[in-house]
Amino acid sequence: MKKKRIFTVMLTITIFATLLIGCSSKNNNTATNNQNDTATTANSTDSANADNAAETNSKPAEPITLTFFDKNTGDAFTNPVALEVTKRTGVSVEIQQPSGNPSEKLNLMLASGDLPDIILMDRGSDIVNKYIAAGAIIPLDDLIENFGPDVKSQYGEVLQKTRYTDGKNYYLSNWYGMDNSPVFGIQMRKDLLKELAPDKAEGGQAFTTDEFEQLLKDFKAKYPNIDGKASIPLTLNAENMGAVLGTFKGMWGMKAYYEDGGSLKFDVKDPKYREMILYMNKLYREELIDPEWAVNKTQTWEQKLSNGFVFSTASAYWDPGNANNALLKSGGVDKQLFSYKVVAPGVDPSATTFGPRSPLGWDAIAISKNNKHPEETMKFINFLASEEGQYLLMWGIEGQTWDMKDGKHTPKPEVLQGLKEDWAAEQKKTGLQKWTWFVKNGLGSDGTPYHIGDNNRGEIDLMAFKNLSDTVWDTSPYDNLGPGGGTPESLSYQKVQDIMKQSITKIIIAKSEQEANAGFDSMLAEMKAAGDENVEAIITDNYNKRQELWK
């Protein structure tokens, strides 16, 4: 699904000048010190507000074209949905996207000053702060106030939480809003699980870490070899350690940092982290983890899963998608890897943290200082961010891809089938969910999801939601708290991260628990020598400042 593939993407929007200065001035001049004029003044103000509301969604006097840098796509804005957007708004869009590295293009545009009208960037990247500091994108607050009523109502408190340190909004988030979509989990072959733990194969019940360990042992004992190859109880993708560690941290209910006495510390300092890593080491020493996992690249990992001799892995539930397609073709639905919850000792199943998600979005969409139509641009943005605009972008055109039945958006069955069989082809034909701008997660006012694909969940998705929806947690308070780039502390921060990255794998593959413990102690000592405490002080300070800004 498109939504799943965009796990690392988010937008920034900033907008130029304010409107209604003339109207405000006129209203102010209308007021007099004469009490008899009060009613006239009120009527004049109401009239101006009504005119402004009507103007918010009006088309520009003359058709305009806005240049739009979208790092996610370079396709021409000509599909059916795009043409409908232009028809309703009077705005055409010229998409700009490099064939090379989008980050390099963004830096080049900033250096040269050759900026498009609208820019879409990674919200979590430092590039957003660079654009703000350079004055390359404009504050949106007045434009939102005067021309963005739907932006205000749709984004709500997100606008408060995406403010810059000066208290202004320079962008609008993309893929924003909290939902209960799960992320990580232990992926297990359902057909094999039916043999080994039939009472839990259909989901809804968590496994303990002891039960999971026993499952791995039972699988290995029953199937030492599959199709002439040594079976693997648990394999891991060393090229995606974020997902591997995110899954195991989820079992222990750990988050981005260890909160200790009002201070934020690196997660490895949480006593539970040592417990977690020693558990992984135990599984490895018992030959339950793939002996080659530390050199597994994504392609190798997928091949091992696809070949059918692996029982489980740790990842986001959509990561084994290619492997599951192969397993489905070779053995049917139940041969696929499904997502299950595993819980560490002493942890409440509802307190597990397999689902890190940010309601502040993945992308940032901003208006550049070179934009000559800031007011018209905000009206355009307001339409796209509105419920009407979202359903158009994400569902397509009424009568073509969906119908309104009993007051609810209802997708056409053939469209859902087309998306299931060939998402890219159906998207190209209909235009739905091609332009993912100002996307809001969750449900619209009629109770239907903003994303048409959410009506078409397969068995893999449904199992993940059944088992892991209650593990979702908000990452936004902890995002991007590190030292600013170019500072001595930023160098220490990078060094500390390198130490952790290099040490964790060695600890997992240690030959004994004693060696694993020694390796963990050595990692902490190296981190301290690299200045981790100074970095943690900055992280804590940035966290506290963010909490104040969000009040």
XYZ file of C-alpha atoms in Angstrom:
551
model
C 0.000 0.000 0.000
C 1.139 3.505 -0.836
C 0.547 4.640 2.708
C 2.830 1.979 4.081
C 5.616 2.766 1.632
C 5.658 6.362 2.800
C 6.801 5.558 6.302
C 9.655 8.066 6.140
C 8.060 10.899 4.267
C 6.507 14.307 5.431
C 5.730 17.844 4.079
C 6.394 21.504 5.075
C 4.318 24.490 4.003
C 4.987 28.156 4.495
C 3.132 31.094 3.089
C 3.980 34.666 2.180
C 2.081 37.868 2.923
C -1.215 38.565 4.678
C -4.523 39.504 3.098
C -7.394 41.524 4.397
C -5.136 44.291 5.645
C -7.265 46.637 3.638
C -10.459 45.051 4.956
C -9.219 45.255 8.527
C -8.292 48.843 8.032
C -11.693 49.599 6.558
C -13.467 47.927 9.467
C -11.367 49.791 11.979
C -12.102 53.120 10.282
C -15.808 52.370 10.317
C -15.874 52.393 14.105
C -16.476 55.747 15.752
C -16.747 57.052 19.276
C -20.452 57.651 18.738
C -22.488 54.943 20.492
C -25.243 55.348 17.894
C -22.861 53.932 15.252
C -22.214 50.647 17.116
C -24.841 48.634 15.223
C -23.636 49.978 11.892
C -20.069 49.019 12.761
C -21.097 45.488 13.735
C -23.072 45.045 10.530
C -20.141 46.297 8.484
C -17.792 43.856 10.215
C -20.157 40.899 9.716
C -20.444 41.769 6.052
C -16.673 41.881 5.643
C -16.294 38.508 7.387
C -18.939 36.951 5.153
C -17.187 38.299 2.067
C -13.904 36.912 3.354
C -15.412 33.452 3.968
C -16.796 33.353 0.442
C -13.450 34.542 -0.899
C -11.540 31.755 0.871
C -12.724 29.064 -1.517
C -13.052 31.227 -4.621
C -10.981 30.676 -7.727
C -8.320 33.239 -8.672
C -9.479 35.976 -11.037
C -7.197 34.511 -13.688
C -5.958 30.894 -13.899
C -2.520 30.520 -12.317
C 0.188 27.886 -12.396
C 2.159 27.037 -9.263
C 5.482 25.231 -9.345
C 5.599 22.445 -6.774
C 8.725 20.534 -5.721
C 7.517 17.144 -4.539
C 10.381 14.885 -3.523
C 8.081 11.865 -3.812
C 7.037 12.140 -7.452
C 7.982 13.816 -10.696
C 4.907 12.864 -12.709
C 3.022 15.477 -14.679
C -0.078 16.886 -12.981
C -2.402 15.614 -15.697
C -4.216 12.527 -14.423
C -8.004 12.595 -13.812
C -7.713 13.751 -10.202
C -5.213 16.454 -11.115
C -7.495 17.811 -13.823
C -10.408 17.826 -11.373
C -8.323 19.738 -8.815
C -7.541 22.380 -11.436
C -11.201 22.525 -12.456
C -12.343 23.181 -8.875
C -9.575 25.595 -7.880
C -8.464 27.327 -11.073
C -4.886 26.392 -10.204
C -2.608 24.305 -12.383
C 0.470 22.650 -10.912
C 3.859 22.150 -12.509
C 5.607 19.335 -10.654
C 9.350 19.637 -10.124
C 11.245 16.598 -8.932
C 14.839 15.620 -9.663
C 15.848 12.322 -11.171
C 18.698 12.175 -8.661
C 18.830 12.719 -4.915
C 16.005 14.999 -3.689
C 18.089 16.125 -0.701
C 20.848 17.340 -2.995
C 18.295 19.206 -5.087
C 16.816 20.867 -1.997
C 20.254 22.043 -0.882
C 21.037 23.292 -4.377
C 17.772 25.236 -4.585
C 18.457 26.819 -1.208
C 21.987 27.834 -2.194
C 20.969 29.240 -5.568
C 17.735 30.897 -4.465
C 15.987 29.301 -7.438
C 12.933 28.220 -5.515
C 9.574 26.846 -6.697
C 6.319 28.206 -5.297
C 5.656 25.226 -3.013
C 8.213 22.854 -1.513
C 7.684 19.404 -0.016
C 10.480 18.168 2.287
C 11.114 15.586 5.008
C 9.666 17.068 8.180
C 12.203 15.317 10.363
C 15.165 16.471 8.318
C 17.390 19.399 9.254
C 16.698 20.841 5.780
C 13.465 22.376 7.079
C 15.326 24.398 9.714
C 17.857 25.468 7.092
C 15.103 26.830 4.858
C 13.526 28.670 7.781
C 16.832 30.151 8.949
C 17.621 31.346 5.421
C 14.225 33.006 5.031
C 13.548 30.800 2.017
C 10.053 29.903 3.205
C 7.503 32.237 4.747
C 5.377 32.188 7.904
C 1.872 30.908 7.268
C 0.038 32.141 10.341
C -1.715 35.191 8.855
C -2.491 33.381 5.624
C -4.025 30.481 7.539
C -6.011 32.905 9.699
C -7.438 34.762 6.708
C -7.654 32.102 4.004
C -7.336 28.719 5.744
C -10.499 27.911 7.728
C -10.355 24.265 6.654
C -6.658 24.110 7.463
C -7.431 25.340 10.982
C -10.265 22.897 11.546
C -8.517 19.895 10.019
C -5.095 20.367 11.618
C -6.292 21.561 15.024
C -3.587 21.287 17.699
C -1.079 19.967 15.152
C -0.555 23.594 14.114
C 0.498 24.425 17.659
C 2.931 21.526 17.799
C 4.615 22.211 14.449
C 5.531 25.795 15.297
C 9.142 26.877 14.965
C 11.061 28.193 17.968
C 9.863 31.728 17.149
C 6.279 30.542 17.609
C 5.357 30.700 13.909
C 4.164 28.045 11.484
C 6.374 27.733 8.417
C 4.913 24.541 7.006
C 1.952 22.207 7.061
C 2.436 18.549 7.899
C 1.711 15.704 5.532
C 0.365 12.327 6.708
C -0.533 13.934 10.028
C -2.939 12.964 12.778
C -2.809 10.013 15.152
C -4.355 6.715 14.207
C -4.089 3.168 15.482
C -2.142 1.735 12.557
C 0.373 -0.776 13.956
C 4.005 -0.994 12.897
C 6.370 -3.635 14.328
C 5.684 -7.154 15.501
C 6.992 -10.711 15.439
C 6.069 -12.124 12.031
C 5.324 -15.858 12.142
C 4.200 -18.412 9.554
C 0.559 -19.018 10.336
C 0.443 -22.550 8.927
C 3.309 -23.604 11.196
C 1.835 -21.732 14.147
C -1.385 -23.709 13.711
C 0.688 -26.837 14.373
C 2.758 -25.446 17.238
C 0.263 -23.186 19.058
C -3.184 -23.729 17.516
C -4.988 -21.824 20.264
C -3.167 -18.586 19.386
C -2.735 -18.873 15.630
C -5.822 -16.796 14.856
C -4.547 -13.873 16.927
C -6.036 -11.871 19.745
C -3.743 -13.398 22.376
C -0.181 -12.360 23.162
C 2.787 -14.675 23.585
C 5.230 -14.291 26.440
C 8.933 -14.176 25.626
C 9.254 -17.643 27.213
C 6.460 -18.959 25.003
C 8.061 -17.457 21.935
C 11.402 -19.032 22.799
C 9.684 -22.401 23.204
C 7.948 -21.957 19.854
C 11.312 -21.473 18.186
C 12.655 -24.619 19.882
C 9.576 -26.653 18.941
C 9.819 -25.544 15.326
C 13.502 -26.461 15.137
C 12.832 -29.877 16.686
C 9.930 -30.673 14.371
C 11.474 -29.227 11.227
C 15.275 -29.439 11.416
C 15.285 -29.307 7.610
C 12.794 -28.029 5.049
C 13.132 -28.878 1.361
C 16.640 -30.104 1.986
C 17.786 -26.911 3.720
C 18.487 -26.280 7.392
C 15.473 -24.533 8.866
C 15.746 -21.133 10.600
C 13.513 -20.420 13.603
C 14.164 -16.645 13.569
C 16.013 -14.532 11.003
C 16.721 -10.800 11.135
C 17.477 -8.108 8.586
C 20.789 -6.506 9.627
C 20.237 -3.791 7.025
C 17.149 -2.649 8.928
C 18.229 -2.706 12.559
C 15.755 0.063 13.364
C 12.934 -2.400 12.739
C 14.684 -5.263 14.515
C 15.403 -3.286 17.689
C 12.073 -1.473 17.453
C 10.335 -4.849 17.592
C 12.266 -6.142 20.582
C 12.029 -2.807 22.406
C 8.290 -3.052 21.835
C 8.195 -6.290 23.858
C 9.680 -4.466 26.832
C 7.564 -1.324 26.406
C 10.540 0.961 25.750
C 10.392 4.242 23.835
C 12.886 6.564 22.166
C 14.671 7.571 25.371
C 15.007 6.366 28.927
C 13.326 8.864 31.247
C 15.256 8.940 34.504
C 14.480 11.489 37.195
C 13.293 14.179 34.801
C 16.188 13.631 32.383
C 16.177 11.912 29.013
C 18.975 9.394 28.514
C 19.918 7.131 25.643
C 17.640 4.102 25.537
C 20.474 1.632 26.177
C 20.728 3.013 29.727
C 17.281 1.685 30.549
C 17.773 -1.438 32.735
C 15.172 -3.143 30.554
C 17.392 -2.645 27.505
C 20.117 -4.841 28.980
C 17.490 -7.456 29.775
C 16.258 -7.280 26.190
C 19.680 -7.588 24.587
C 20.611 -10.522 26.819
C 17.399 -12.254 25.739
C 18.392 -11.804 22.104
C 21.872 -13.128 22.904
C 20.329 -16.167 24.573
C 18.254 -16.944 21.480
C 21.368 -16.617 19.358
C 23.461 -18.872 21.609
C 20.700 -21.476 21.558
C 20.937 -21.431 17.740
C 17.393 -20.136 17.389
C 18.472 -17.020 15.468
C 19.882 -17.286 11.966
C 23.677 -17.659 12.391
C 24.165 -15.397 9.358
C 21.725 -12.682 10.435
C 24.455 -10.084 11.117
C 25.377 -9.978 7.411
C 21.841 -10.265 6.030
C 20.968 -7.564 3.528
C 17.341 -6.880 2.690
C 17.465 -8.936 -0.487
C 19.040 -11.921 1.285
C 16.545 -11.645 4.126
C 13.624 -11.609 1.677
C 15.019 -14.607 -0.195
C 15.290 -16.650 3.000
C 11.702 -15.815 3.936
C 10.479 -16.541 0.402
C 12.138 -19.971 0.292
C 9.866 -21.246 3.045
C 12.417 -22.565 5.543
C 12.090 -19.655 8.009
C 9.500 -19.667 10.808
C 9.680 -16.043 12.001
C 11.282 -12.613 11.775
C 11.126 -9.239 13.551
C 9.999 -6.295 11.419
C 7.205 -3.945 10.447
C 4.242 -6.043 9.400
C 4.452 -4.876 5.791
C 8.199 -5.481 5.387
C 7.871 -9.159 4.320
C 5.471 -8.127 1.548
C 7.545 -9.520 -1.322
C 8.243 -12.724 0.573
C 4.577 -13.108 1.463
C 3.607 -12.777 -2.188
C 5.938 -15.665 -2.996
C 4.688 -17.751 -0.070
C 1.075 -17.058 -1.045
C 1.666 -18.331 -4.569
C 3.495 -21.431 -3.385
C 1.304 -22.478 -0.479
C -1.757 -20.296 0.058
C -2.825 -17.641 2.536
C -1.771 -19.389 5.742
C 1.775 -19.984 4.551
C 2.405 -16.243 4.850
C 4.042 -14.447 7.778
C 1.493 -12.794 10.088
C 2.176 -10.257 12.825
C 1.868 -11.269 16.495
C 2.519 -9.659 19.866
C 5.217 -10.983 22.202
C 5.419 -9.572 25.733
C 8.404 -9.460 28.096
C 8.200 -10.479 31.775
C 6.511 -7.937 34.006
C 5.148 -5.883 31.088
C 1.437 -5.300 30.650
C 0.487 -6.372 27.087
C -1.274 -3.013 26.629
C 1.947 -1.202 27.633
C 4.013 -2.695 24.817
C 5.335 -0.197 22.279
C 5.439 -1.904 18.894
C 3.755 1.018 17.127
C 5.840 4.221 17.069
C 3.884 6.879 15.172
C 3.912 10.665 15.018
C 0.692 12.690 14.621
C 2.833 15.529 13.288
C 3.396 13.764 9.998
C 6.259 12.614 7.828
C 6.561 15.525 5.387
C 6.524 19.301 5.526
C 4.954 21.472 2.806
C 6.000 25.121 2.648
C 5.498 28.223 0.509
C 8.689 29.795 -0.741
C 9.602 33.459 -0.602
C 9.573 33.504 -4.422
C 5.865 32.689 -4.568
C 4.077 35.622 -6.234
C 0.595 34.347 -5.324
C 0.687 33.600 -1.578
C -3.000 34.351 -0.999
C -4.167 32.262 -3.945
C -1.753 29.529 -2.873
C -3.262 29.384 0.596
C -6.757 29.153 -0.891
C -5.489 26.278 -3.040
C -3.938 24.612 0.002
C -7.114 25.163 2.007
C -9.098 23.258 -0.602
C -6.640 20.358 -0.729
C -6.521 20.132 3.076
C -10.311 20.281 3.407
C -12.391 17.150 3.681
C -13.604 17.663 0.110
C -10.039 17.983 -1.127
C -8.809 14.985 0.835
C -11.505 12.695 -0.513
C -10.739 13.906 -4.031
C -7.008 13.268 -3.702
C -7.292 9.979 -1.839
C -10.512 8.508 -3.277
C -10.698 9.966 -6.742
C -13.751 11.376 -8.503
C -17.299 10.663 -7.393
C -19.135 8.460 -9.853
C -15.878 7.139 -11.290
C -14.131 5.507 -8.332
C -16.702 5.910 -5.564
C -20.346 6.740 -4.886
C -22.165 8.389 -2.017
C -24.525 5.798 -0.555
C -26.596 6.388 2.557
C -24.505 9.434 3.330
C -21.200 7.546 3.198
C -18.321 7.414 0.734
C -18.532 3.967 -0.848
C -15.719 2.711 -3.105
C -16.667 0.939 -6.290
C -15.914 -2.806 -5.965
C -14.041 -2.901 -9.264
C -11.743 -0.117 -8.075
C -10.899 -1.964 -4.861
C -10.250 -5.101 -6.865
C -8.031 -3.161 -9.258
C -6.019 -1.750 -6.373
C -5.629 -5.218 -4.907
C -4.461 -6.749 -8.167
C -2.242 -3.929 -9.421
C -2.098 -0.792 -7.302
C 0.146 1.161 -9.693
C -1.978 0.456 -12.751
C -5.255 1.375 -11.027
C -3.687 4.512 -9.599
C -2.420 5.574 -13.027
C -5.833 5.033 -14.584
C -7.898 6.793 -11.928
C -5.444 9.233 -10.352
C -6.558 8.362 -6.823
C -3.939 8.583 -4.083
C -1.281 9.745 -6.522
C -1.041 13.262 -5.103
C -0.631 12.704 -1.380
C -0.598 16.278 -0.081
C -1.768 17.531 3.341
C -2.916 13.998 4.049
C -4.816 13.463 7.275
C -4.955 10.071 8.959
C -8.150 8.720 10.401
C -11.804 9.061 9.458
C -13.842 11.754 7.745
C -17.071 13.196 9.121
C -19.143 10.348 7.645
C -17.021 7.742 9.419
C -15.192 6.510 6.339
C -11.366 6.566 6.216
C -9.602 9.305 4.274
C -7.575 6.621 2.496
C -9.520 4.447 0.082
C -6.998 1.667 0.583
C -8.140 1.305 4.190
C -11.359 -0.216 2.814
C -9.362 -2.947 1.149
C -7.228 -4.461 3.892
C -5.971 -7.962 3.325
C -5.530 -10.757 5.817
C -1.987 -9.629 6.750
C -3.199 -6.129 7.614
C -6.210 -7.371 9.527
C -4.119 -9.649 11.722
C -1.671 -6.832 12.510
C -4.536 -4.550 13.517
C -6.113 -7.302 15.594
C -2.934 -8.046 17.518
C -1.069 -4.741 17.678
C -3.341 -1.706 17.361
C -3.204 -1.157 21.112
C 0.594 -0.818 21.007
C 0.678 2.464 19.083
C 2.391 5.366 20.869
C 3.136 9.011 20.068
C 6.775 9.656 19.137
C 6.402 13.393 18.518
C 7.590 14.609 21.960
C 10.895 12.815 21.341
C 11.507 13.486 17.656
C 14.606 15.442 16.601
C 15.840 16.450 20.039
C 19.522 16.093 19.237
C 22.097 18.918 19.145
C 22.092 21.355 16.245
C 24.278 20.533 13.260
C 27.848 21.811 13.233
C 28.162 22.030 17.026
C 30.742 20.085 19.081
C 27.861 18.271 20.755
C 26.523 17.156 17.391
C 29.829 15.418 16.727
C 29.610 13.717 20.120
C 26.032 12.721 19.328
C 27.108 11.061 16.091
C 29.995 9.294 17.814
C 27.709 7.958 20.544
C 25.278 6.657 17.941
C 28.128 4.949 16.074
C 29.301 3.283 19.284
C 25.823 1.913 19.975
C 25.375 0.723 16.407
C 28.705 -1.096 16.345
C 28.307 -2.598 19.826
C 24.756 -3.946 19.735
C 25.423 -6.537 17.025
C 28.545 -7.779 18.815
C 26.620 -8.149 22.069
C 23.841 -10.146 20.403
C 26.321 -12.619 18.884
C 28.490 -12.924 22.012
C 29.506 -16.500 22.843
C 28.360 -16.337 26.462
C 26.137 -14.276 28.738
C 29.267 -13.127 30.573
C 30.779 -11.884 27.319
C 27.521 -10.160 26.389
C 27.378 -8.363 29.734
C 31.005 -7.315 29.409
C 30.319 -5.977 25.935
C 27.360 -3.985 27.223
C 29.462 -2.465 30.007
C 32.173 -1.592 27.514
C 29.627 0.145 25.261
C 28.389 2.320 28.122
C 31.963 3.242 29.067
C 32.788 4.239 25.469
C 29.636 6.326 25.267
C 30.578 8.183 28.433
C 34.058 8.856 27.110
C 32.492 10.238 23.917
C 30.518 12.810 25.927
C 27.095 11.192 26.067
C 26.114 13.039 29.256
C 26.601 16.447 27.611
C 24.486 15.295 24.692
C 21.776 14.012 27.026
C 21.697 17.389 28.789
C 20.978 19.088 25.432
C 18.344 16.484 24.537
C 16.632 17.041 27.895
C 16.781 20.813 27.505
C 15.316 20.615 23.982
C 12.584 18.341 25.278
C 11.651 20.777 28.046
C 11.628 23.706 25.619
C 9.337 21.763 23.321
C 6.926 21.092 26.151
C 6.823 24.826 26.905
C 6.288 25.677 23.233
C 3.410 23.226 23.021
C 1.558 24.677 25.988
